[in-house]
mmCIF file of C-alpha atoms in Angstrom:
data_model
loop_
_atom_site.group_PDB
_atom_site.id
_atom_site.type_symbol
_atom_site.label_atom_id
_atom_site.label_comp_id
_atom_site.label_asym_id
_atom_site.label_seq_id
_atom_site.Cartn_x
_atom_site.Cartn_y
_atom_site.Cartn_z
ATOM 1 C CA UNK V 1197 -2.781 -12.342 -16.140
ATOM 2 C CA UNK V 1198 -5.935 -14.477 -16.120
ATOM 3 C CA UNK V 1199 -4.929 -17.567 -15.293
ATOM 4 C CA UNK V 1200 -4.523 -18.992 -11.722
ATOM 5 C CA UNK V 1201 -5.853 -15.768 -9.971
ATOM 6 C CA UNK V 1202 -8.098 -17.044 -6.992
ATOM 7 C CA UNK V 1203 -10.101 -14.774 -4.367
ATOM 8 C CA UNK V 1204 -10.191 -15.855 -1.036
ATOM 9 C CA UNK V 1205 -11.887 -14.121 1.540
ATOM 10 C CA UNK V 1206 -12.527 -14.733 5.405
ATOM 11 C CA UNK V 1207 -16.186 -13.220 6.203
ATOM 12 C CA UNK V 1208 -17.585 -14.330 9.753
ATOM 13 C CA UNK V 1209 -21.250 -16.173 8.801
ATOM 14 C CA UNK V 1210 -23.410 -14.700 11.563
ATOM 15 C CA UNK V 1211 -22.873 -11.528 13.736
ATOM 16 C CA UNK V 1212 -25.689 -8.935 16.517
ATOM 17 C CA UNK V 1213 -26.889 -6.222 14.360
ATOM 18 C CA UNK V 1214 -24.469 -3.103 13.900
ATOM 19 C CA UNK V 1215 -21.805 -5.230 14.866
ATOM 20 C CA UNK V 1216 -18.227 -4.547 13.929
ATOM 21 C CA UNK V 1217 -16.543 -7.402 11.906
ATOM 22 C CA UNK V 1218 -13.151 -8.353 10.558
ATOM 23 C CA UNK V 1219 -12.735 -9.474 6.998
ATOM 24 C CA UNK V 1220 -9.318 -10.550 5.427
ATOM 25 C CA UNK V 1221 -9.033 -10.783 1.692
ATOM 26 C CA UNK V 1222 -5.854 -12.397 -0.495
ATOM 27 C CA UNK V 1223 -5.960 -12.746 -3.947
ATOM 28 C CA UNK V 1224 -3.107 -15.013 -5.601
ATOM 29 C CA UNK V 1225 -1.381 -13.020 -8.379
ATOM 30 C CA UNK V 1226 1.757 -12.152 -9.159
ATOM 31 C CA UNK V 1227 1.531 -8.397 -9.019
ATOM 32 C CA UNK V 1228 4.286 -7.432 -12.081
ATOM 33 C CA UNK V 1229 5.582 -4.126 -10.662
ATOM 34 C CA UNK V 1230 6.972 -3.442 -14.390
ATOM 35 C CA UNK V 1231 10.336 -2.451 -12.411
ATOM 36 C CA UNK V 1232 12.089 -5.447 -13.081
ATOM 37 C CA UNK V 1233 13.962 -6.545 -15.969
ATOM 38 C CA UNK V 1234 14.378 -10.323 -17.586
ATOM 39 C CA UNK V 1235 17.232 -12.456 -18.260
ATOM 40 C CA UNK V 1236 17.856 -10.337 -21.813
ATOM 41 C CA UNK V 1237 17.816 -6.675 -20.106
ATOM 42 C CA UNK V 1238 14.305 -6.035 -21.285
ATOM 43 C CA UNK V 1239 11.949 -4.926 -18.477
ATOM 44 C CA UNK V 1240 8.677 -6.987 -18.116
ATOM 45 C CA UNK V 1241 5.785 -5.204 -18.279
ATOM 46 C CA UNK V 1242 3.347 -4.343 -15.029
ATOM 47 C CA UNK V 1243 0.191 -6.499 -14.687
ATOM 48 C CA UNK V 1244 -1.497 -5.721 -11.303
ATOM 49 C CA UNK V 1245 -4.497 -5.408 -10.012
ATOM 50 C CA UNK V 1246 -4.913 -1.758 -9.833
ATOM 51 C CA UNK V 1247 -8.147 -1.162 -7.495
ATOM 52 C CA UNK V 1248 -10.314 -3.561 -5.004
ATOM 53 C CA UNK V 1249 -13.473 -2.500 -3.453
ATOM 54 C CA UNK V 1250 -15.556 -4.400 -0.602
ATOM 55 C CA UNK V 1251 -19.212 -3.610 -0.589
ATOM 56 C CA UNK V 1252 -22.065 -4.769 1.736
ATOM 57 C CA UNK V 1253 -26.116 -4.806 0.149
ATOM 58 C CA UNK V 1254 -24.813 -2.220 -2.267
ATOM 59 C CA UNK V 1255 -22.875 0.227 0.094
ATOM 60 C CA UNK V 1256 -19.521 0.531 -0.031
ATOM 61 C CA UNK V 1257 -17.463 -0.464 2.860
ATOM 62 C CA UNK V 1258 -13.954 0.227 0.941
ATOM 63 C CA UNK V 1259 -12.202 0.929 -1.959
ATOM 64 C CA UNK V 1260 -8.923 0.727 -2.264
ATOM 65 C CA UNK V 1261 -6.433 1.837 -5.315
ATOM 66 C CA UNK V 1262 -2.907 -0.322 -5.416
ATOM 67 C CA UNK V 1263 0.207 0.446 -7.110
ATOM 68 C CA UNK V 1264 3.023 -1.822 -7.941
ATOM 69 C CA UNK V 1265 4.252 -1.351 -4.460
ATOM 70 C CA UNK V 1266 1.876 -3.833 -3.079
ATOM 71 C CA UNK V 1267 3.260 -7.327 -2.537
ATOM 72 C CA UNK V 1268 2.472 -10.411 -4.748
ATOM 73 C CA UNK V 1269 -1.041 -11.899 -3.850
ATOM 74 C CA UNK V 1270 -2.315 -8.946 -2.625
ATOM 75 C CA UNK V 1271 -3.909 -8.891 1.089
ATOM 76 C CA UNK V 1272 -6.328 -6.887 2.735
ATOM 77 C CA UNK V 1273 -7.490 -6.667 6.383
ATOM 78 C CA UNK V 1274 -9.924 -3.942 7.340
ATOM 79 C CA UNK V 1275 -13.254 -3.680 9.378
ATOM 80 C CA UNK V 1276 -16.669 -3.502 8.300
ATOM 81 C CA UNK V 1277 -19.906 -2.460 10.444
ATOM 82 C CA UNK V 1278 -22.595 -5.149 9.878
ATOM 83 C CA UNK V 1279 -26.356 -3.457 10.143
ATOM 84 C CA UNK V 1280 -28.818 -6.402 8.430
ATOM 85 C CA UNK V 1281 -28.386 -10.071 6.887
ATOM 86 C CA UNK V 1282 -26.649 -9.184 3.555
ATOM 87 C CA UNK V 1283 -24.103 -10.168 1.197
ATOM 88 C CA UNK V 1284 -21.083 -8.885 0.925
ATOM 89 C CA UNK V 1285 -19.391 -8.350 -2.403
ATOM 90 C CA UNK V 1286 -15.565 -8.220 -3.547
ATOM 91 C CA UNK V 1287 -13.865 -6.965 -6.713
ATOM 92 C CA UNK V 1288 -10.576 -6.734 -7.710
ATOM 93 C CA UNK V 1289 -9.639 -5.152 -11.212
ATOM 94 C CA UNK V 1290 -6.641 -6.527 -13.407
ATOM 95 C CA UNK V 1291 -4.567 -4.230 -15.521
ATOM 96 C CA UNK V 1292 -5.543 -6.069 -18.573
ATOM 97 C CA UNK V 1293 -9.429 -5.479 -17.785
ATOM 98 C CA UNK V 1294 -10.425 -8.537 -16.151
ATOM 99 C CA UNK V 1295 -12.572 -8.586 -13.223
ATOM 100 C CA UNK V 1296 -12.374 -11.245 -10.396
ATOM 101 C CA UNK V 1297 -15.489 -11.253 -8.316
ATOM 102 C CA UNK V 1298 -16.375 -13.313 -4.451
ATOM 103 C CA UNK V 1299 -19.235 -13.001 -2.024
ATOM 104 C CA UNK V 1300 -20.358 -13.958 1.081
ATOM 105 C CA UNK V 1301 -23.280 -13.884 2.877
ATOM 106 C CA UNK V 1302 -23.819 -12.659 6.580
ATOM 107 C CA UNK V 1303 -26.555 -13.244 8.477
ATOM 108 C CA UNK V 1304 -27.468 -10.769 11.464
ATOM 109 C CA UNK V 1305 -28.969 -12.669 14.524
ATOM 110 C CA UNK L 221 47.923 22.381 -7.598
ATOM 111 C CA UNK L 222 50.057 19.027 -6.949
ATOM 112 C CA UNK L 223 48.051 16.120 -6.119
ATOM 113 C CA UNK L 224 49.427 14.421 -3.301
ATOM 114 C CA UNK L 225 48.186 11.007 -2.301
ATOM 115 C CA UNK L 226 46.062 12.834 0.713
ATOM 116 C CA UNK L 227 44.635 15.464 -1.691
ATOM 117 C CA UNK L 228 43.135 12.675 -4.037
ATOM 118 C CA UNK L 229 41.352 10.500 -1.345
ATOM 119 C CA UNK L 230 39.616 13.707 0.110
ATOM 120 C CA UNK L 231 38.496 14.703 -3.289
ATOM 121 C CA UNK L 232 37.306 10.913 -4.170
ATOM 122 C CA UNK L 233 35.214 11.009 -0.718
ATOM 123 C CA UNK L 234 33.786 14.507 -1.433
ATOM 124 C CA UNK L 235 32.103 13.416 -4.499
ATOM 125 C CA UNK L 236 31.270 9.891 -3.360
ATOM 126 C CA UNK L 237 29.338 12.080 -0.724
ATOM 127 C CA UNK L 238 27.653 14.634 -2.903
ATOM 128 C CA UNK L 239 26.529 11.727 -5.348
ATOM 129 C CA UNK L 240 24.974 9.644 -1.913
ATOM 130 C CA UNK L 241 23.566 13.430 -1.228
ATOM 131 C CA UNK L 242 21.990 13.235 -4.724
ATOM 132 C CA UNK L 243 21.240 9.706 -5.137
ATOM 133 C CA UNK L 244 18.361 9.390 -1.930
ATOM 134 C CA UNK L 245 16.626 13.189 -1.888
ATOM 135 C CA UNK L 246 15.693 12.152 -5.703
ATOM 136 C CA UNK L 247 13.404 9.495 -4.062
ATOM 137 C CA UNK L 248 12.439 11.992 -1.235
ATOM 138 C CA UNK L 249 11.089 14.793 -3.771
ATOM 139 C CA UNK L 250 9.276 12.476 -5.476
ATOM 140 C CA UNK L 251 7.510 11.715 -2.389
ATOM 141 C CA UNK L 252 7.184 15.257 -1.978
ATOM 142 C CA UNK L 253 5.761 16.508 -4.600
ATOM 143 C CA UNK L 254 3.276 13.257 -4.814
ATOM 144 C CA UNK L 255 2.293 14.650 -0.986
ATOM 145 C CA UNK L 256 1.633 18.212 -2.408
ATOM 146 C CA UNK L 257 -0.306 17.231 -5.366
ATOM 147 C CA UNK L 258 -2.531 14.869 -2.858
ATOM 148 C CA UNK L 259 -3.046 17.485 0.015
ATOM 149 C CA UNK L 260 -2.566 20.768 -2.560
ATOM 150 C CA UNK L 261 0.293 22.274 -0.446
ATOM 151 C CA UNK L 262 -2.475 22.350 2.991
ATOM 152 C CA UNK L 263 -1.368 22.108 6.221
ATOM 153 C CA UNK L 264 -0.976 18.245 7.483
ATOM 154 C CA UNK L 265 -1.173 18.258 11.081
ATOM 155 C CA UNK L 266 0.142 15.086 13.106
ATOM 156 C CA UNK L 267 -1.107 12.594 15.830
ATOM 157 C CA UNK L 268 -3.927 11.123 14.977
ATOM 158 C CA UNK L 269 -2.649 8.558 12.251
ATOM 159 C CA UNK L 270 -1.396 5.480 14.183
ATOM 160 C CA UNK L 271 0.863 3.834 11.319
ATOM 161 C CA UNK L 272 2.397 0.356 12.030
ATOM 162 C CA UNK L 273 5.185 -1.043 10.650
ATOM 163 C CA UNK L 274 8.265 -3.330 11.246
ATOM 164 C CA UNK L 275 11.303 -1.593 12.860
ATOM 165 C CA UNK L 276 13.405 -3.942 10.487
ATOM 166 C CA UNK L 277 11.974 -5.792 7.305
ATOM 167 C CA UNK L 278 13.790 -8.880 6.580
ATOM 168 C CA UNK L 279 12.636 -9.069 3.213
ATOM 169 C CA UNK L 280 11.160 -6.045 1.478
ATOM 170 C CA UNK L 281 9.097 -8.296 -0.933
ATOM 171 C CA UNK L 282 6.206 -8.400 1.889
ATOM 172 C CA UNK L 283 6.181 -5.919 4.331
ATOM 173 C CA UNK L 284 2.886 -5.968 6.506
ATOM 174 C CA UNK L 285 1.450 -2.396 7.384
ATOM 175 C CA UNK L 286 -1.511 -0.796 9.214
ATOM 176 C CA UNK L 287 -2.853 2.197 9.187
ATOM 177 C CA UNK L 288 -5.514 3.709 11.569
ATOM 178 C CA UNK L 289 -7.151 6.918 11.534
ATOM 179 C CA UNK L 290 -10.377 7.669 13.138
ATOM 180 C CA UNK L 291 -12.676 10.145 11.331
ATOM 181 C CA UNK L 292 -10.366 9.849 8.351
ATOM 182 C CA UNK L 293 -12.073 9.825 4.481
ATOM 183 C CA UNK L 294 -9.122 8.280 3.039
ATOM 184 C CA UNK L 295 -5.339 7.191 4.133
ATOM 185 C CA UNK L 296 -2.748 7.329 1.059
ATOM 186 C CA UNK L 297 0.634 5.415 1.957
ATOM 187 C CA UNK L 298 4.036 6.447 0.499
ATOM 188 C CA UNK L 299 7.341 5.305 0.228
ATOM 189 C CA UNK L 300 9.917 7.760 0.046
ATOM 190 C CA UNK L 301 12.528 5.424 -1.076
ATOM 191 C CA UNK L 302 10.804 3.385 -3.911
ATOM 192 C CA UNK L 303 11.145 4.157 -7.684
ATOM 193 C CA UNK L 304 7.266 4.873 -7.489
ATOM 194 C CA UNK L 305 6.506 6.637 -4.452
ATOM 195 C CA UNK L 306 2.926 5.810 -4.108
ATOM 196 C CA UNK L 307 1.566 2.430 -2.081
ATOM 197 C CA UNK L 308 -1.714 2.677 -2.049
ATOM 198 C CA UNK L 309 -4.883 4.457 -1.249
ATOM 199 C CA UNK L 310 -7.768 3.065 1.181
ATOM 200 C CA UNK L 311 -11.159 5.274 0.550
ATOM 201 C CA UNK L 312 -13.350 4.054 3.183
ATOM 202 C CA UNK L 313 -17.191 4.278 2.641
ATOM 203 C CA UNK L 314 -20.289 4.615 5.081
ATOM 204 C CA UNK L 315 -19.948 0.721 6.281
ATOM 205 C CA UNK L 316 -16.448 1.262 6.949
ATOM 206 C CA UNK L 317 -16.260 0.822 10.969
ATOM 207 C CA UNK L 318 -12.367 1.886 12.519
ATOM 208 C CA UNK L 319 -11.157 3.788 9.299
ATOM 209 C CA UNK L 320 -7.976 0.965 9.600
ATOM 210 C CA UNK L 321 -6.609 -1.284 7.395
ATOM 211 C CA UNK L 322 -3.681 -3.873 6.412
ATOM 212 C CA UNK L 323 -2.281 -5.035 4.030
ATOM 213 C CA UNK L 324 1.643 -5.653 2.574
ATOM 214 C CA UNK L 325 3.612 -4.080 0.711
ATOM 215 C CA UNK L 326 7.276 -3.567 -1.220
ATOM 216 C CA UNK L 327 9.975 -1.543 -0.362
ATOM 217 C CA UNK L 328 13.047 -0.987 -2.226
ATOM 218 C CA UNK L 329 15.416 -0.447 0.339
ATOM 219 C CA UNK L 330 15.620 1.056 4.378
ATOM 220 C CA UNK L 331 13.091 3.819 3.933
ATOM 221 C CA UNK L 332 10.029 6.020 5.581
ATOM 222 C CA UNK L 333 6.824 4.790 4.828
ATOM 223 C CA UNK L 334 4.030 7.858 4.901
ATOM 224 C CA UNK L 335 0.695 7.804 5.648
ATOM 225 C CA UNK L 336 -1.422 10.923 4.907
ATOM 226 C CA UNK L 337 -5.102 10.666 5.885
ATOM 227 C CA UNK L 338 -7.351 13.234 4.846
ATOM 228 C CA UNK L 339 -10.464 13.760 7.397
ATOM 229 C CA UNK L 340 -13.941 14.894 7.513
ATOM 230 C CA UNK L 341 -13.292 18.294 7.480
ATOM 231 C CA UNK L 342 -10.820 18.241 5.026
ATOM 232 C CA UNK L 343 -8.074 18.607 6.638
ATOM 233 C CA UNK L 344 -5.171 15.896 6.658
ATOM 234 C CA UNK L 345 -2.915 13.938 9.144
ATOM 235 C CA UNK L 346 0.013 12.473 8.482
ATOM 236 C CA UNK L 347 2.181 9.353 10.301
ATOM 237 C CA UNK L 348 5.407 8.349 9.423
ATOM 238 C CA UNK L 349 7.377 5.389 10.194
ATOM 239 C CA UNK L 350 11.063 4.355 9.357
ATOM 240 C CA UNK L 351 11.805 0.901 8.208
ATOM 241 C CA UNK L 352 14.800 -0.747 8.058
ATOM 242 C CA UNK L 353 15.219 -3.309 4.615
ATOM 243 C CA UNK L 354 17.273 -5.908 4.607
ATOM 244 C CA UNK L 355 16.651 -7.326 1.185
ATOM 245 C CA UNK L 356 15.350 -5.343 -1.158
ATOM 246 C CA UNK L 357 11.425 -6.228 -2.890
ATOM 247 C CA UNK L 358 12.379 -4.506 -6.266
ATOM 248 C CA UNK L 359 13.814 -7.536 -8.314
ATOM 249 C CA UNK L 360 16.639 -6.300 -10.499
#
C-alpha cells in the first residue's frame, strides 16, 4: 500500500547534552494481517510494514521487527539518549518494498 | 450398552471438553515452540521484565503495551492465543536509553501476552501478563 501512508513523529527540538528523551512515532496504514477474509471467502493478502528503525547521527537507537499482530497505524513510544545536536532519522519498510522516511533535528544546548 | 438420556449428555460434554482441551494448547505450543527457537531451549529466568498491559481489552484491535527491561539487548512479545504467535521484536541499539518501549497491538481473543528479553550476557527474562478480550482484533 503506497498511497495515504504518512509518518508522524513527536521529537522534542532542544534538550542538555546526554539527556534522555521521549519520541512517539505513528504511521497511518492499514496493517493487512492477511488473516482476514473478504465478502467472497477469499482471504486478503498481508501488506504491513514489517520493520522500523530510529537512528540518531548514524547510530541506531532502535529497530524494531512487526508482525501482523501490530495494530493499524502502527505506534511507537520508546526513549532515546541525546549526546550532540543531530538529526534523527526514521524508517519504516512496507511489505511491497516501499520505504517511508522522516527526520528531525535536535539541538543540544 | 443402552443409551439413556443421562448417558448421552455426559458423553456430549466429555467431548465438547476434550475438543476446548484441544482447541487453546494448539495456540499455546505454537507459542512454545516460537519461545524455544528464540531462546534455544536456555533457561529464562523471571523478574526483571516489567510488562504492562490492560487487565481487560475492550477491543482487541488496539491493545497498548509496554515493555521494560533494563540491561536487555532485545524484548520479543508473544501472544499465546493469536493465529501467529509472534508481536514483535524491539532490538535496542547504543542510543537506546531505558531498554522500554510501547506500542499496540492485536489480540485474537482473552490471552497471555509474553515478553522474553534477552540481556547482555545472554541470558533471557521473561514477563507475562494475562489479558482479558472483549472483542476480538482478528476480523473474520
Amino acid at each position: 500500500m503506497a498511497s495515504g501512508v504518512k509518518p508522524r513523529v513527536k521529537v522534542p527540538k532542544t534538550a542538555a547534552a546526554g539527556e534522555t528523551i521521549t519520541i512517539k512515532t505513528l504511521i497511518s496504514h492499514k496493517m493487512e494481517s492477511g488473516q482476514r477474509k473478504d465478502d467472497d471467502g477469499n482471504i486478503i493478502p498481508r501488506s504491513i510494514i514489517n520493520r522500523f528503525t530510529a537512528e540518531f547521527n548514524g547510530q541506531n537507537v532502535i529497530d524494531v521487527t512487526l508482525e501482523p499482530a501490530i495494530s493499524t497505524n502502527p505506534y511507537f513510544q520508546f526513549e532515546a539518549v541525546v549526546p550532540e545536536t543531530g538529526e534523527f532519522k526514521f524508517t519504516w519498510y512496507d511489505d511491497d518494498g516501499s520505504v517511508y522516511e522522516e527526520s528531525k533535528k535536535i539541538s543540544v544546548s | 450398552m443402552e443409551l439413556t438420556r443421562r448417558k448421552i449428555l455426559a458423553i456430549g460434554s466429555g467431548t465438547l471438553a476434550l475438543a476446548s482441551f484441544t482447541g487453546l494448547p494448539a495456540f499455546a505450543s505454537l507459542t512454545d515452540e516460537a519461545i524455544a527457537a528464540l531462546t534455544g531451549g536456555a533457561d529464562i529466568g523471571e523478574g526483571v521484565v516489567v510488562l504492562t498491559a490492560p487487565e481487560i481489552a475492550e477491543n482487541g484491535n488496539t491493545v497498548p503495551v509496554k515493555v521494560e527491561a533494563p540491561g536487555a539487548v532485545s524484548i520479543t512479545l508473544f501472544a499465546d492465543g493469536n493465529p501467529v504467535p509472534n508481536v514483535a521484536t524491539f532490538n535496542f541499539g547504543p542510543l537506546s536509553a531505558s531498554r522500554s518501549a510501547s506500542t499496540r497491538i492485536r489480540l485474537a481473543a482473552t490471552q497471555n501476552v509474553v515478553a522474553i528479553a534477552k540481556m547482555e550476557d545472554g541470558s533471557f527474562q521473561m514477563a507475562k501478563a494475562n489479558v482479558k478480550v472483549t472483542i476480538g482484533g482478528c476480523g473474520g
